[in-house]
Each structure stands twice: as C-alpha cells, then as structure tokens.
Short mmCIF file of C-alpha atoms in Angstrom, two decimals:
data_model
loop_
_atom_site.label_atom_id
_atom_site.label_comp_id
_atom_site.label_asym_id
_atom_site.label_seq_id
_atom_site.Cartn_x
_atom_site.Cartn_y
_atom_site.Cartn_z
CA MET A 189 -4.13 23.89 -6.96
CA MET A 190 -4.97 27.13 -5.55
CA ARG A 191 -8.02 25.67 -3.12
CA ARG A 192 -5.88 22.95 -1.37
CA HIS A 193 -3.04 24.93 -1.47
CA ARG A 194 -5.82 27.19 0.87
CA SER A 195 -6.79 24.01 2.52
CA TRP A 196 -3.99 22.89 4.27
CA ARG A 197 -2.83 25.83 5.24
CA ASP A 198 -6.34 26.49 7.23
CA LEU A 199 -5.50 22.67 8.40
CA GLY A 200 -2.27 24.40 10.05
CA LEU A 201 -3.98 27.31 11.78
CA ARG A 202 -6.23 24.88 13.26
CA ALA A 203 -3.62 22.65 14.13
CA ALA A 204 -2.09 25.41 15.33
CA GLY A 205 -4.88 26.41 17.18
CA LEU A 206 -5.69 23.18 18.59
CA SER A 207 -2.36 22.92 20.34
CA ALA A 208 -2.52 25.99 21.44
CA ALA A 209 -5.80 25.12 23.73
CA LEU A 210 -4.49 22.13 25.25
CA LEU A 211 -1.17 23.33 25.95
CA THR A 212 -2.66 26.43 27.22
CA LEU A 213 0.25 28.25 25.48
CA PRO A 214 -0.04 31.14 22.81
CA VAL A 215 0.98 30.03 19.23
CA GLN A 216 1.67 31.99 16.45
CA ALA A 217 0.36 30.96 13.64
CA ALA A 218 4.41 30.13 11.86
CA ASP A 219 5.54 29.67 8.11
CA PRO A 220 6.95 26.18 7.19
CA LEU A 221 10.69 25.43 7.78
CA SER A 222 12.71 25.33 4.83
CA THR A 223 12.94 21.57 3.58
CA HIS A 224 16.36 21.27 5.01
CA ASP A 225 15.55 22.70 7.84
CA ALA A 226 12.56 20.57 8.44
CA ALA A 227 14.80 17.74 7.36
CA THR A 228 17.36 18.34 10.39
CA TRP A 229 14.16 18.75 12.76
CA LEU A 230 12.40 15.16 11.37
CA GLN A 231 16.33 13.82 11.66
CA ARG A 232 16.78 15.21 15.31
CA MET A 233 13.62 14.02 17.02
CA SER A 234 13.65 10.26 15.38
CA ASP A 235 18.03 10.31 16.56
CA ALA A 236 17.32 11.07 20.04
CA ALA A 237 14.41 8.66 20.29
CA ARG A 238 17.38 5.98 19.03
CA ASN A 239 20.55 6.94 20.71
CA VAL A 240 19.02 8.74 24.61
CA ALA A 241 19.13 7.06 27.37
CA TYR A 242 15.56 7.26 29.14
CA GLU A 243 12.70 5.61 31.24
CA GLY A 244 9.93 6.71 32.75
CA VAL A 245 6.05 6.65 32.42
CA PHE A 246 3.44 7.74 29.35
CA VAL A 247 -0.07 8.21 28.73
CA VAL A 248 -1.47 6.78 25.11
CA GLN A 249 -4.48 8.04 24.89
CA HIS A 250 -7.01 6.78 21.63
CA GLY A 251 -10.42 7.87 21.43
CA SER A 252 -12.02 6.99 24.68
CA ALA A 253 -9.04 4.79 25.68
CA MET A 254 -6.54 5.88 27.61
CA GLN A 255 -3.14 2.96 28.59
CA THR A 256 -0.03 3.84 30.71
CA LEU A 257 2.91 1.82 29.66
CA SER A 258 6.18 2.49 31.66
CA ILE A 259 8.60 2.36 28.41
CA VAL A 260 12.76 1.81 28.78
CA ASN A 261 15.08 2.88 26.30
CA ARG A 262 18.32 1.48 26.38
CA PRO A 263 20.08 2.73 23.55
CA PHE A 264 23.13 0.28 23.91
CA GLY A 265 21.51 -2.49 25.54
CA SER A 266 21.44 -4.30 28.82
CA THR A 267 24.97 -3.84 30.31
CA LYS A 268 24.31 -6.83 32.48
CA GLU A 269 24.81 -9.77 29.70
CA GLY A 270 27.39 -6.73 27.07
CA ARG A 271 25.45 -6.52 24.32
CA ALA A 272 25.62 -3.26 22.59
CA GLU A 273 22.67 -3.34 21.19
CA ARG A 274 19.99 -1.19 21.43
CA GLU A 275 16.92 -2.93 23.33
CA SER A 276 13.46 -1.05 24.98
CA ARG A 277 10.93 -2.44 26.92
CA LEU A 278 7.67 -1.25 27.18
CA ALA A 279 5.01 -2.82 30.06
CA ALA A 280 1.36 -1.48 29.91
CA MET A 281 0.47 -0.32 33.87
CA ASP A 282 -3.09 -1.54 33.41
CA GLY A 283 -5.51 -3.53 31.76
CA ALA A 284 -4.02 -7.22 30.33
CA GLN A 285 -0.13 -7.66 31.71
CA ARG A 286 1.46 -7.32 28.77
CA GLU A 287 5.37 -6.55 28.06
CA VAL A 288 6.75 -6.23 24.89
CA ARG A 289 10.93 -6.00 24.28
CA CYS A 290 12.07 -4.88 21.55
CA THR A 291 15.72 -5.46 20.40
CA GLN A 292 17.69 -4.84 16.71
CA SER A 293 16.66 -8.12 15.92
CA GLY A 294 13.32 -8.82 16.62
CA SER A 295 10.70 -7.90 18.72
CA ILE A 296 8.90 -10.65 21.78
CA THR A 297 5.98 -9.90 23.42
CA ARG A 298 5.38 -11.71 26.93
CA VAL A 299 1.70 -11.98 27.63
CA MET A 300 0.07 -13.13 31.37
CA GLU A 301 -2.58 -15.16 29.87
CA GLY A 302 -5.18 -16.65 33.16
CA GLY A 303 -1.95 -17.52 34.83
CA GLN A 304 0.34 -18.63 32.43
CA ILE A 305 3.00 -16.62 30.61
CA LYS A 306 2.97 -16.57 26.94
CA LEU A 307 5.69 -15.30 24.68
CA GLU A 308 5.01 -14.43 20.97
CA LYS A 309 8.00 -12.89 18.92
CA ARG A 310 6.84 -10.07 16.44
CA LEU A 311 7.44 -9.55 13.02
CA ASN A 312 8.66 -5.52 13.13
CA SER A 313 11.03 -4.97 15.18
CA ARG A 314 9.46 -0.87 16.02
CA HIS A 315 10.20 0.34 18.68
CA PHE A 316 7.28 2.55 20.65
CA PRO A 317 7.13 5.35 21.14
CA ASP A 318 9.08 5.62 17.98
CA LEU A 319 7.10 7.66 15.70
CA LEU A 320 10.06 8.59 13.32
CA PRO A 321 11.70 6.54 11.06
CA PRO A 322 15.29 6.35 11.16
CA ASN A 323 15.57 8.10 7.96
CA ALA A 324 13.45 11.23 9.10
CA ALA A 325 14.44 13.49 6.75
CA ALA A 326 13.65 12.22 3.79
CA LEU A 327 9.80 13.20 5.39
CA ALA A 328 10.33 16.53 4.71
CA ASN A 329 9.18 15.72 0.97
CA TRP A 330 5.69 14.88 2.36
CA TYR A 331 5.37 16.61 4.85
CA SER A 332 5.95 20.41 5.36
CA VAL A 333 7.83 21.11 9.05
CA LYS A 334 6.52 24.33 11.38
CA LEU A 335 7.95 25.18 14.61
CA GLY A 336 5.74 26.41 17.62
CA GLU A 337 6.07 27.81 21.30
CA LEU A 338 8.15 26.40 24.46
CA ALA A 339 5.54 23.97 26.05
CA ARG A 340 6.48 21.54 29.61
CA VAL A 341 6.04 17.75 29.49
CA ALA A 342 6.53 15.84 32.19
CA GLY A 343 8.43 18.91 33.98
CA LEU A 344 10.73 19.42 31.29
CA ASP A 345 10.78 22.28 28.64
CA CYS A 346 9.97 21.25 25.17
CA ARG A 347 9.77 22.87 21.78
CA GLN A 348 6.42 22.06 19.87
CA VAL A 349 7.26 20.71 16.07
CA GLU A 350 4.00 20.10 13.95
CA ILE A 351 4.29 17.95 11.23
CA LEU A 352 1.74 18.29 8.48
CA PRO A 353 0.93 16.74 5.11
CA LYS A 354 1.70 18.02 1.80
CA ASP A 355 -1.45 16.31 0.59
CA PRO A 356 -4.56 13.73 1.57
CA TYR A 357 -2.72 11.02 1.70
CA ARG A 358 -1.24 10.73 5.60
CA TRP A 359 -2.21 12.18 9.03
CA GLY A 360 -0.64 15.54 10.14
CA TYR A 361 1.67 15.15 13.86
CA VAL A 362 1.80 17.46 16.68
CA LEU A 363 5.10 16.74 18.83
CA CYS A 364 7.27 18.54 21.78
CA ALA A 365 10.58 17.75 21.78
CA ASP A 366 12.60 18.14 24.17
CA LYS A 367 14.61 21.26 24.29
CA ASP A 368 17.99 19.81 25.30
CA SER A 369 17.86 15.84 23.69
CA GLY A 370 15.18 16.65 21.42
CA LEU A 371 13.41 13.99 22.31
CA PRO A 372 9.51 13.41 21.67
CA LEU A 373 8.21 14.20 25.22
CA LYS A 374 4.71 14.10 23.45
CA ALA A 375 2.95 13.39 20.11
CA MET A 376 -0.24 13.94 18.60
CA MET A 377 -1.76 12.37 15.48
CA ILE A 378 -4.02 14.79 14.03
CA ASN A 379 -6.29 14.96 11.32
CA GLU A 380 -7.04 17.01 8.13
CA ALA A 381 -9.38 18.96 10.78
CA GLY A 382 -6.42 19.57 13.40
CA LEU A 383 -8.59 16.88 15.80
CA PRO A 384 -6.59 14.21 18.03
CA LEU A 385 -7.12 10.44 16.58
CA MET A 386 -4.24 9.86 19.23
CA GLN A 387 -1.54 10.81 21.39
CA TYR A 388 0.72 10.43 23.75
CA ALA A 389 2.82 11.19 26.44
CA PHE A 390 5.42 11.53 28.91
CA ALA A 391 3.72 12.25 32.56
CA GLU A 392 7.21 10.84 33.74
CA ILE A 393 10.72 10.71 32.64
CA ARG A 394 13.91 10.33 33.47
CA ILE A 395 16.62 10.85 30.47
CA GLY A 396 20.11 9.36 31.05
CA GLY A 397 21.15 7.99 33.77
CA SER A 398 21.70 3.89 34.45
CA PRO A 399 18.37 2.19 34.28
CA LYS A 400 17.18 0.05 37.18
CA VAL A 401 18.68 -3.76 36.87
CA GLU A 402 16.21 -6.34 35.52
CA SER A 403 15.35 -9.00 38.42
CA GLN A 404 16.62 -12.44 37.77
CA SER A 405 13.18 -14.19 37.89
CA SER A 406 11.13 -11.24 34.89
CA ARG A 407 15.15 -12.48 33.15
CA ASP A 408 14.27 -16.09 33.03
CA THR A 409 10.44 -15.83 31.60
CA TRP A 410 12.14 -13.64 28.38
CA ARG A 411 13.78 -17.08 27.80
CA MET A 412 11.47 -19.55 27.75
CA PRO A 413 10.69 -20.53 23.87
CA ALA A 414 8.30 -18.45 22.22
CA GLN A 415 6.25 -18.54 19.37
CA PRO A 416 8.06 -18.33 16.61
CA ALA A 417 5.78 -15.89 13.92
CA SER A 418 5.73 -17.62 10.63
CA VAL A 419 7.10 -15.92 8.02
CA ARG A 420 8.01 -17.00 4.41
CA PRO A 421 9.09 -15.08 0.85
CA ILE A 422 6.12 -14.64 -1.07
CA GLY A 423 6.59 -16.18 -4.63
CA ILE A 424 5.19 -15.61 -7.78
CA GLU A 425 3.38 -12.49 -6.82
CA THR A 426 -0.38 -12.70 -8.95
CA VAL A 427 -1.83 -8.83 -8.56
CA SER A 428 0.12 -5.72 -9.06
CA VAL A 429 -0.30 -2.02 -7.28
CA LYS A 430 -1.24 -0.18 -10.60
CA ASN A 431 -0.79 3.55 -8.35
CA LEU A 432 0.40 4.28 -4.41
CA PRO A 433 0.33 7.57 -3.23
CA PRO A 434 2.86 9.54 -3.37
CA GLY A 435 6.08 8.91 -0.95
CA PHE A 436 4.32 5.62 -0.69
CA SER A 437 6.73 2.22 -0.99
CA ARG A 438 6.55 -1.08 -0.14
CA ILE A 439 8.57 -2.06 2.67
CA ALA A 440 7.81 -5.68 3.17
CA ALA A 441 6.17 -7.86 1.78
CA VAL A 442 5.41 -11.82 3.12
CA LYS A 443 3.73 -14.85 3.17
CA ARG A 444 2.48 -14.97 7.23
CA THR A 445 -0.70 -16.47 9.40
CA LEU A 446 -2.51 -14.23 11.16
CA PRO A 447 -2.51 -13.64 14.47
CA ASN A 448 -6.06 -14.22 16.57
CA ARG A 449 -7.37 -15.57 14.32
CA SER A 450 -10.16 -18.57 14.62
CA GLY A 451 -12.33 -21.57 14.22
CA ARG A 452 -11.99 -22.63 10.89
CA ALA A 453 -10.20 -19.69 9.09
CA ARG A 454 -7.28 -20.57 11.34
CA MET A 455 -6.63 -23.67 9.68
CA SER A 456 -6.31 -21.71 5.97
CA SER A 457 -5.35 -18.74 7.05
CA GLU A 458 -1.99 -17.92 5.73
CA VAL A 459 -2.09 -14.96 4.15
CA GLU A 460 0.27 -12.32 1.70
CA HIS A 461 1.10 -9.31 3.58
CA TRP A 462 2.56 -6.58 1.68
CA VAL A 463 3.18 -3.19 3.64
CA PHE A 464 3.32 0.51 2.09
CA SER A 465 5.22 3.71 3.97
CA ASP A 466 5.90 6.37 3.49
CA GLY A 467 7.56 6.34 6.29
CA LEU A 468 5.62 7.43 8.97
CA THR A 469 2.73 6.26 7.50
CA HIS A 470 1.80 2.05 7.36
CA ILE A 471 -0.95 0.82 5.16
CA SER A 472 -1.02 -3.38 4.78
CA LEU A 473 -2.31 -5.50 2.02
CA PHE A 474 -3.23 -8.33 2.92
CA LEU A 475 -3.90 -11.11 -0.09
CA GLU A 476 -6.03 -14.88 0.14
CA PRO A 477 -7.95 -16.59 -2.34
CA ALA A 478 -11.12 -15.95 -2.11
CA THR A 479 -13.49 -18.65 -0.40
CA ARG A 480 -16.67 -16.68 -2.04
CA PRO A 481 -17.31 -13.63 -3.74
CA ILE A 482 -17.27 -10.80 -2.04
CA ALA A 483 -18.89 -7.12 -1.87
CA SER A 484 -17.07 -4.26 -1.08
CA VAL A 485 -16.37 -3.91 2.59
CA ARG A 486 -15.51 -0.33 3.96
CA GLY A 487 -14.59 -0.62 7.37
CA GLN A 488 -13.13 1.77 9.48
CA SER A 489 -11.88 2.60 13.64
CA LYS A 490 -14.55 4.98 15.47
CA GLN A 491 -11.96 8.02 15.72
CA GLY A 492 -11.57 7.09 11.97
CA MET A 493 -8.07 6.98 12.31
CA ILE A 494 -7.60 3.37 10.75
CA ASN A 495 -9.23 3.08 7.52
CA MET A 496 -10.39 -0.58 6.23
CA VAL A 497 -11.36 -2.75 2.85
CA THR A 498 -11.70 -5.32 1.66
CA ARG A 499 -12.45 -6.11 -1.71
CA GLN A 500 -11.65 -8.76 -4.88
CA VAL A 501 -9.50 -8.89 -7.06
CA GLY A 502 -9.80 -11.73 -9.93
CA PRO A 503 -10.21 -14.89 -7.41
CA MET A 504 -8.27 -13.05 -4.59
CA GLN A 505 -10.14 -11.12 -1.55
CA ALA A 506 -7.78 -8.24 -0.86
CA THR A 507 -7.78 -6.01 2.65
CA ILE A 508 -5.93 -2.87 2.50
CA LEU A 509 -5.99 -1.65 6.04
CA GLY A 510 -3.55 1.25 7.74
CA ASP A 511 -3.70 3.82 10.03
CA ALA A 512 -3.81 6.34 6.90
CA PRO A 513 -6.70 8.53 5.55
CA TRP A 514 -9.58 7.40 3.71
CA VAL A 515 -8.41 8.30 0.18
CA ALA A 516 -4.75 6.69 0.57
CA ILE A 517 -6.51 3.28 1.44
CA GLU A 518 -8.63 4.10 -1.71
CA ALA A 519 -6.44 4.66 -3.56
CA ILE A 520 -4.60 1.58 -3.05
CA ALA A 521 -7.54 -0.33 -3.48
CA MET A 522 -9.01 0.73 -6.14
CA GLY A 523 -4.63 0.73 -7.81
CA LEU A 524 -4.95 -3.36 -7.26
CA GLU A 525 -5.52 -5.63 -10.46
CA MET A 526 -4.17 -9.30 -11.36
CA ARG A 527 -1.37 -9.50 -13.54
CA PRO A 528 -2.21 -10.97 -16.67
CA ASP A 529 0.77 -13.23 -16.65
CA ALA A 530 -0.44 -14.41 -12.93
CA GLY A 531 -2.34 -18.40 -13.59
CA ASP A 532 -4.36 -19.35 -9.97
CA PRO A 533 -3.25 -18.88 -6.62
CA ARG A 534 -3.97 -22.06 -5.89
CA MET B 256 -3.18 15.46 -6.89
CA THR B 257 -4.30 14.42 -9.98
CA LEU B 258 -4.78 11.36 -8.30
CA HIS B 259 -6.65 12.22 -5.80
CA ALA B 260 -8.81 14.25 -7.94
CA LEU B 261 -9.57 11.15 -9.82
CA THR B 262 -10.67 8.87 -7.35
CA GLN B 263 -12.70 11.32 -6.02
CA GLN B 264 -13.82 11.63 -9.14
CA THR B 265 -14.11 7.65 -9.98
CA MET B 266 -14.76 5.94 -6.56
CA GLN B 267 -17.12 8.30 -5.47
CA PRO B 268 -20.74 5.35 -4.14
CA GLN B 269 -23.27 6.10 -7.12
CA ALA B 270 -26.04 8.69 -4.77
CA GLU B 271 -29.38 7.25 -5.60
CA PRO B 272 -31.93 10.20 -4.97
CA GLU B 273 -34.68 7.57 -3.61
CA ASP B 274 -31.48 6.93 -0.86
CA LEU B 275 -31.61 10.57 0.30
CA GLN B 276 -32.61 9.36 4.10
CA GLY B 277 -29.79 6.52 4.11
CA GLN B 278 -27.27 8.97 2.80
CA THR B 279 -27.95 11.13 5.65
CA LEU B 280 -28.06 8.35 7.97
CA SER B 281 -24.86 7.04 6.46
CA ALA B 282 -23.50 10.82 7.56
CA LEU B 283 -24.66 10.72 10.80
CA ILE B 284 -22.51 7.35 11.54
CA ASP B 285 -18.83 8.61 10.26
CA GLY B 286 -20.00 11.39 12.26
CA GLU B 287 -19.89 13.89 9.12
CA LEU B 288 -23.16 15.50 10.19
CA SER B 289 -22.76 18.64 12.08
CA ASP B 290 -24.27 18.68 15.80
CA ASP B 291 -26.91 20.34 14.38
CA MET B 292 -27.53 18.51 11.62
CA ALA B 293 -27.40 14.85 13.06
CA GLN B 294 -29.64 16.41 16.59
CA ARG B 295 -32.24 17.13 13.57
CA SER B 296 -32.14 13.20 12.28
CA ILE B 297 -31.94 12.16 15.47
CA LYS B 298 -35.01 13.78 16.35
CA GLN B 299 -36.43 13.04 12.69
CA LEU B 300 -35.62 9.65 12.94
CA GLY B 301 -37.28 8.40 16.71
CA GLN B 302 -40.25 10.88 16.47
CA SER B 303 -42.64 9.19 15.62
CA ALA B 304 -45.03 5.86 15.54
CA GLY B 305 -44.44 5.37 11.53
CA GLU B 306 -40.94 6.56 12.10
CA ARG B 307 -40.38 3.69 14.85
CA ALA B 308 -42.46 1.35 13.09
CA ARG B 309 -40.57 2.11 9.59
CA ILE B 310 -37.54 1.28 11.47
CA ALA B 311 -38.03 -1.81 12.00
CA GLU B 312 -39.41 -2.80 8.82
CA TYR B 313 -35.98 -2.17 7.45
CA LEU B 314 -34.71 -4.26 10.97
CA ALA B 315 -36.81 -6.87 9.98
CA ILE B 316 -36.21 -7.01 5.77
CA GLY B 317 -32.01 -6.62 7.03
CA ASP B 318 -33.02 -9.68 8.82
CA ALA B 319 -34.30 -11.68 6.63
CA LEU B 320 -31.27 -10.36 3.56
CA ARG B 321 -28.80 -11.58 6.36
CA GLY B 322 -30.52 -15.33 6.32
CA LEU B 323 -31.37 -14.89 9.70
CA ASN B 324 -34.59 -16.45 10.96
CA ALA B 325 -34.72 -14.08 14.42
CA GLN B 326 -37.79 -11.72 15.59
CA PRO B 327 -37.24 -8.32 14.71
CA SER B 328 -36.77 -7.06 18.12
CA ASP B 329 -34.26 -9.91 18.82
CA PHE B 330 -32.17 -8.51 16.25
CA THR B 331 -32.87 -5.42 17.68
CA ARG B 332 -31.72 -6.07 21.02
CA ARG B 333 -28.38 -8.25 19.52
CA VAL B 334 -28.17 -3.91 18.09
CA MET B 335 -27.99 -2.42 20.83
CA ALA B 336 -26.47 -5.41 22.77
CA ALA B 337 -23.59 -5.36 20.17
CA LEU B 338 -23.46 -1.68 21.02
CA GLU B 339 -22.57 -1.69 23.93
CA ASN B 340 -20.20 -4.31 23.72
CA GLU B 341 -18.73 -2.63 20.51
CA PRO B 342 -17.03 -5.22 19.49
CA VAL B 343 -14.85 -6.05 15.80
CA VAL B 344 -16.57 -7.66 13.51
CA LEU B 345 -17.09 -6.61 9.68
CA ALA B 346 -19.88 -7.81 7.86
CA PRO B 347 -20.06 -7.97 4.49
CA VAL B 348 -23.55 -7.41 2.23
CA PRO B 349 -24.26 -9.32 0.28
CA LYS B 350 -22.93 -9.99 -3.55
CA ALA B 351 -24.30 -6.82 -5.36
CA SER B 352 -25.31 -8.97 -7.82
CA ASN B 353 -28.41 -7.95 -7.16
CA ARG B 354 -28.03 -4.46 -5.82
CA ARG B 355 -30.93 -2.66 -4.64
CA PRO B 356 -31.50 -5.18 -1.61
CA ALA B 357 -27.62 -4.37 -0.14
CA LEU B 358 -28.64 -0.83 -0.43
CA TRP B 359 -31.71 -1.76 2.10
CA LEU B 360 -29.51 -3.90 3.93
CA ALA B 361 -27.59 -0.85 4.37
CA ALA B 362 -30.43 1.69 5.17
CA ALA B 363 -31.74 -1.22 7.20
CA THR B 364 -28.29 -1.54 9.62
CA MET B 365 -27.91 2.22 9.49
CA ALA B 366 -31.27 2.44 11.05
CA ALA B 367 -30.33 -0.02 13.41
CA ILE B 368 -28.15 2.26 14.84
CA THR B 369 -29.85 4.92 15.20
CA TRP B 370 -32.32 2.75 16.79
CA GLY B 371 -29.78 2.71 19.14
CA LEU B 372 -29.07 6.30 19.86
CA TRP B 373 -32.58 7.38 19.37
CA GLN B 374 -33.66 4.64 22.01
CA SER B 375 -30.50 5.07 24.90
CA GLY B 376 -31.25 8.35 24.51
CA PRO B 377 -29.56 11.67 23.88
CA ARG B 378 -25.18 10.66 23.82
CA ASP B 379 -22.84 13.21 23.01
CA ASP B 380 -21.19 11.47 20.76
CA VAL B 381 -22.69 10.55 17.82
CA ASN B 382 -20.38 8.47 15.51
CA VAL B 383 -21.52 5.34 17.25
CA PRO B 384 -19.36 2.21 16.11
CA LEU B 385 -21.79 0.51 13.66
CA ALA B 386 -22.43 -2.64 15.30
CA ALA B 387 -21.46 -6.07 14.25
CA LEU B 388 -24.01 -8.08 13.29
CA GLN B 389 -23.70 -11.78 14.47
CA GLN B 390 -23.44 -13.90 11.42
CA PRO B 391 -22.07 -17.03 10.48
CA ALA B 392 -18.44 -16.90 10.71
CA SER B 393 -18.15 -18.46 7.01
CA GLN B 394 -20.04 -15.29 6.23
CA SER B 395 -18.25 -12.12 8.72
CA VAL B 396 -14.43 -10.56 8.15
CA GLU B 397 -12.91 -10.47 11.21
CA ALA B 398 -11.32 -7.16 11.32
CA GLN B 399 -8.89 -8.32 14.10
CA PRO B 400 -6.33 -10.39 12.24
CA TYR B 401 -5.61 -7.79 10.06
CA LEU B 402 -5.68 -5.62 12.46
CA ALA B 403 -3.40 -7.21 15.00
CA ALA B 404 -1.21 -8.06 11.76
CA HIS B 405 -1.14 -4.90 10.56
CA GLN B 406 0.45 -3.65 14.34
CA ASP B 407 3.32 -5.45 13.89
CA PHE B 408 4.36 -2.37 11.34
CA ALA B 409 2.11 0.22 12.70
CA GLN B 410 2.56 2.37 15.76
CA ALA B 411 0.69 0.28 18.21
CA VAL B 412 1.24 -0.36 21.68
CA ILE B 413 -2.84 0.20 22.92
CA SER B 414 -5.52 -3.12 21.41
CA ALA B 415 -7.09 -2.25 18.13
CA PRO B 416 -9.35 -0.35 18.09
CA GLU B 417 -13.46 -0.73 17.69
CA MET B 418 -13.73 -0.91 14.32
CA HIS B 419 -17.60 -0.28 12.63
CA PHE B 420 -18.31 -0.95 8.90
CA SER B 421 -19.45 2.52 7.84
CA LYS B 422 -20.27 2.86 3.76
CA ALA B 423 -21.37 -0.45 3.33
CA SER B 424 -21.40 -0.21 -0.81
CA LEU B 425 -18.31 0.81 -2.24
CA GLU B 426 -19.14 1.22 -6.22
CA VAL B 427 -15.28 -0.36 -8.04
CA ARG B 428 -14.71 -0.15 -11.92
CA GLN B 429 -12.59 -1.59 -13.57
#
C-alpha cells in the first residue's frame, strides 16, 4: 500500500516537473484538492467545453504524428436554422479532407475521397475536443486533481490542472483551463511516468461572438444521404465480465458492423461491441464467433497509449482495445467468461 | 489494487530461462530498456557475423512456422519494408498447442525488428513498431477496424495510431 502510494506521488511530482519543463514556468508540487474542490474544478471545465461558444484552430500531437484542425462550437446550434441544439464542427486542415459535424443526435463524418464526397454516420455523438464527460464531478472518485501555475496558451491566460489517476487503471491528464471561462485550451494525456502520450492545444481561439456563416454549397453537402451506421441491440449475452477495474461501467453494448473491414471478413463482420468507461477512459470489447482457434495476441500503439489483446473465450473471439494502460485491458480480458447457460452463439 | 496485484501475479507470461535473449528483445521492442541497455543489446545483436547468421536463422524459422516459402532474405526485406510503412496488422502466432515453436516465432519476429534497427543504422527511437507480417487474410487480426469502431466512443480525431504487437505469448489461465 505504502509503495503504491509513494509511486503515484512520484508520478504527480514528475508530471508537475514535466509540465514545468514544457511551459517553462516554475510549478510547485501542490497538494491535491479535496474531493469536493476537485469535483467542482472538473465540472467547471467540462461545462465550459459544452456551453462556451468558440472557434479556433488546434493542433493534435500523437507520437510523431501531428494534425491541425479547425473547430467551431456553437452551444445553441446554427442560428440560421434556428435550432437550439448544440453543434460542433471539426475540419482537418492538413492531410485528407475530413470534416466531422456533431449534434446531440449523432455525428456525421464527411470525407473527400477521389473527388467524391462521402458521408458516414458515426455511432456516438461525442464532441471533440470535449475531454471531460458531462458528469465530470464523479471523476473525483478515481482521479485526484492538483492546481498548477498560470500559463499561457493561444494568447490566453490559463490555469494548469493535473488530473492524476489514483490507481494504475487509467492515464493521467494535464489540462490548462482558460482563466475566465474554464475552457481547456490545452490537454495532455500522460502515462504513469508522466510522459505525454497524446496532446492537443489551441493555437488560436476566439471565445464568444457569432461564428462565420457557412456557405450554401457546404451546407448542401451535409444534406446528402449518409451511410447509416448499422446497429442493433444485443440479444442473449453469451459472455460475462467478471471484474471491471474500479469506476468502470458498461456504457454501450450493440451489435454492429465494423468500419473499414476488408474482403472476406466484411461478409460476416457483425460483432458485439461493448464499451466500458470511467467517464474519461474508454475500453472496447468486441465479440464475434471464432472462425478458428485463436492464440492470445497483445497489441500496442507506438507510444503505448492504446493497448489491445485478442483471445478466445469459449467459441468466441474477444478483442479488448482501449486508450488505457495495459493492466486495465488485461484485467477485463482475463475476467471474460462464457455464461454457463449460454448456447452456441452461431 | 487487490485486483491489480492478482492480475500481476497470475497473468505474467511464463518466463523460461533459455529465453532470456528473447526477453531482452521483447523489452527492447517494448521500449522498457534504458537507453544504455537498449544500445548495448542492439550492439550485441548486430556485432558479429555469428549473431547475424543466427538472426537470419531465426527469420528462416519464423518463415517456416508461418508456412511461407519465401527465402529468408526476402522475408527480411519485407520486414524492412514493413518497418518503413508501419502498417496496421496484428499477426497472431500459431495456436499454443505446441508452445515452443510459438516462442521461437516470437523470438524470430523480435529478432527481425532488431535486425531492421541494426541494419538501418542508429536511430533515436528504439521503440520501433513491430512490423506486420504479410500473412493470408484469414490468418491475421486486422487492428484497424476495431480501432475505428472504438473511436466512435473514444477521443479520436487523428487517424488511428500505428499498432504493433509486442508480447506474442500471453498466458491465459481459467
């Protein structure tokens, strides 16, 4: 117990040191906020990301890859159509032309492919870069929060906020929240050593005001029929999850087809997709009939941010994948069991 | 935490003494070695003609296990090419019914990467993604569709990151 306690304390210190190095500002190793204050800060930042109107450009860095995106967030929808719904729009400014439009009812991705515009409906309506969930206060159970120094991002003063996991089942975050609105202007996902796994920061941002009016031709393309995401509920569940890491619960369970699946696999590609989350970390479980005996294989993204394992559970192939430390993926993977009363899913 | 301790205890892949070399390679690929250690193992692996021959042999064994008829040199070339392309395919090892060859395959694959590292000269980034093996479609796990599906729920704007498989054997006990 003591040992774990110390190591996470170390992490905090190291994370603090790292942010200091990055922002060339001295950071004192502050004490964690009380659970109540932590919850208040988390909720303030989460609400700001949803309720503040802003537009700007931000840069995402993931390993050696970097992407620049423009974003428009309108908490009360596009004024022209008079909708009260929240709407956000993201457009990749480099690489392939890709745009995502999120509303409360779902999100649509518009991709330019060989001169053709393709629309795709996505399953979830999560608005990037909303990092924190709507009920962010609950995160204070699993993460401790420390306030750091004031810093400056995209020309605005912001307060550094460290969100550090209390156990090894999730990654930590260092945010910089706009001093006035609380909007996170910068976010960095860090591993247990305090090293960045992924980060994004606004390069330019305008908070408040009314956004530019979209051109008519651009509006029209969004009205084209989108390829629907084919989803249906799961019938009888054949697999049970014995132990979930603390704070995780199942937030989705659907039958769906996988995107981008090629060749023969596409024909029989309906899988069960379960999602577990603590509000900040997401882990997916995919279940499908195993077409042949499967050896367990572990996969990992280059920086170790995403971990994955494929194993066989009874007649099923289970793929567990998430932007979470290996122990979290492993715990879920190892806790999978066939339900004793389950028939052959085929 | 109890759970964590438990998983640590029960889920560690079985270490076999004679696979120490493989373990070092595994650690190297996982980026778990210190810079010093990594440098040393890379040096050690590529130092002598004997070592190089052994790596080539590992590659040949890996080829044979995967049922590929290509020459080792061809395989090496493909691994090198794959290293450059950083593709997104996970290649499972054969069913653990005979575990030794699977471990050999793991060692061979890891050696292939180190080979690539060593051949292409010093690099800053030791944690090179383990390259995809060109396998028949029916024998590979494509990570990309799962990642794309996962990203419907997770934070993701940027295209899926490169995946590599690091530990080929995961001990599952029920």
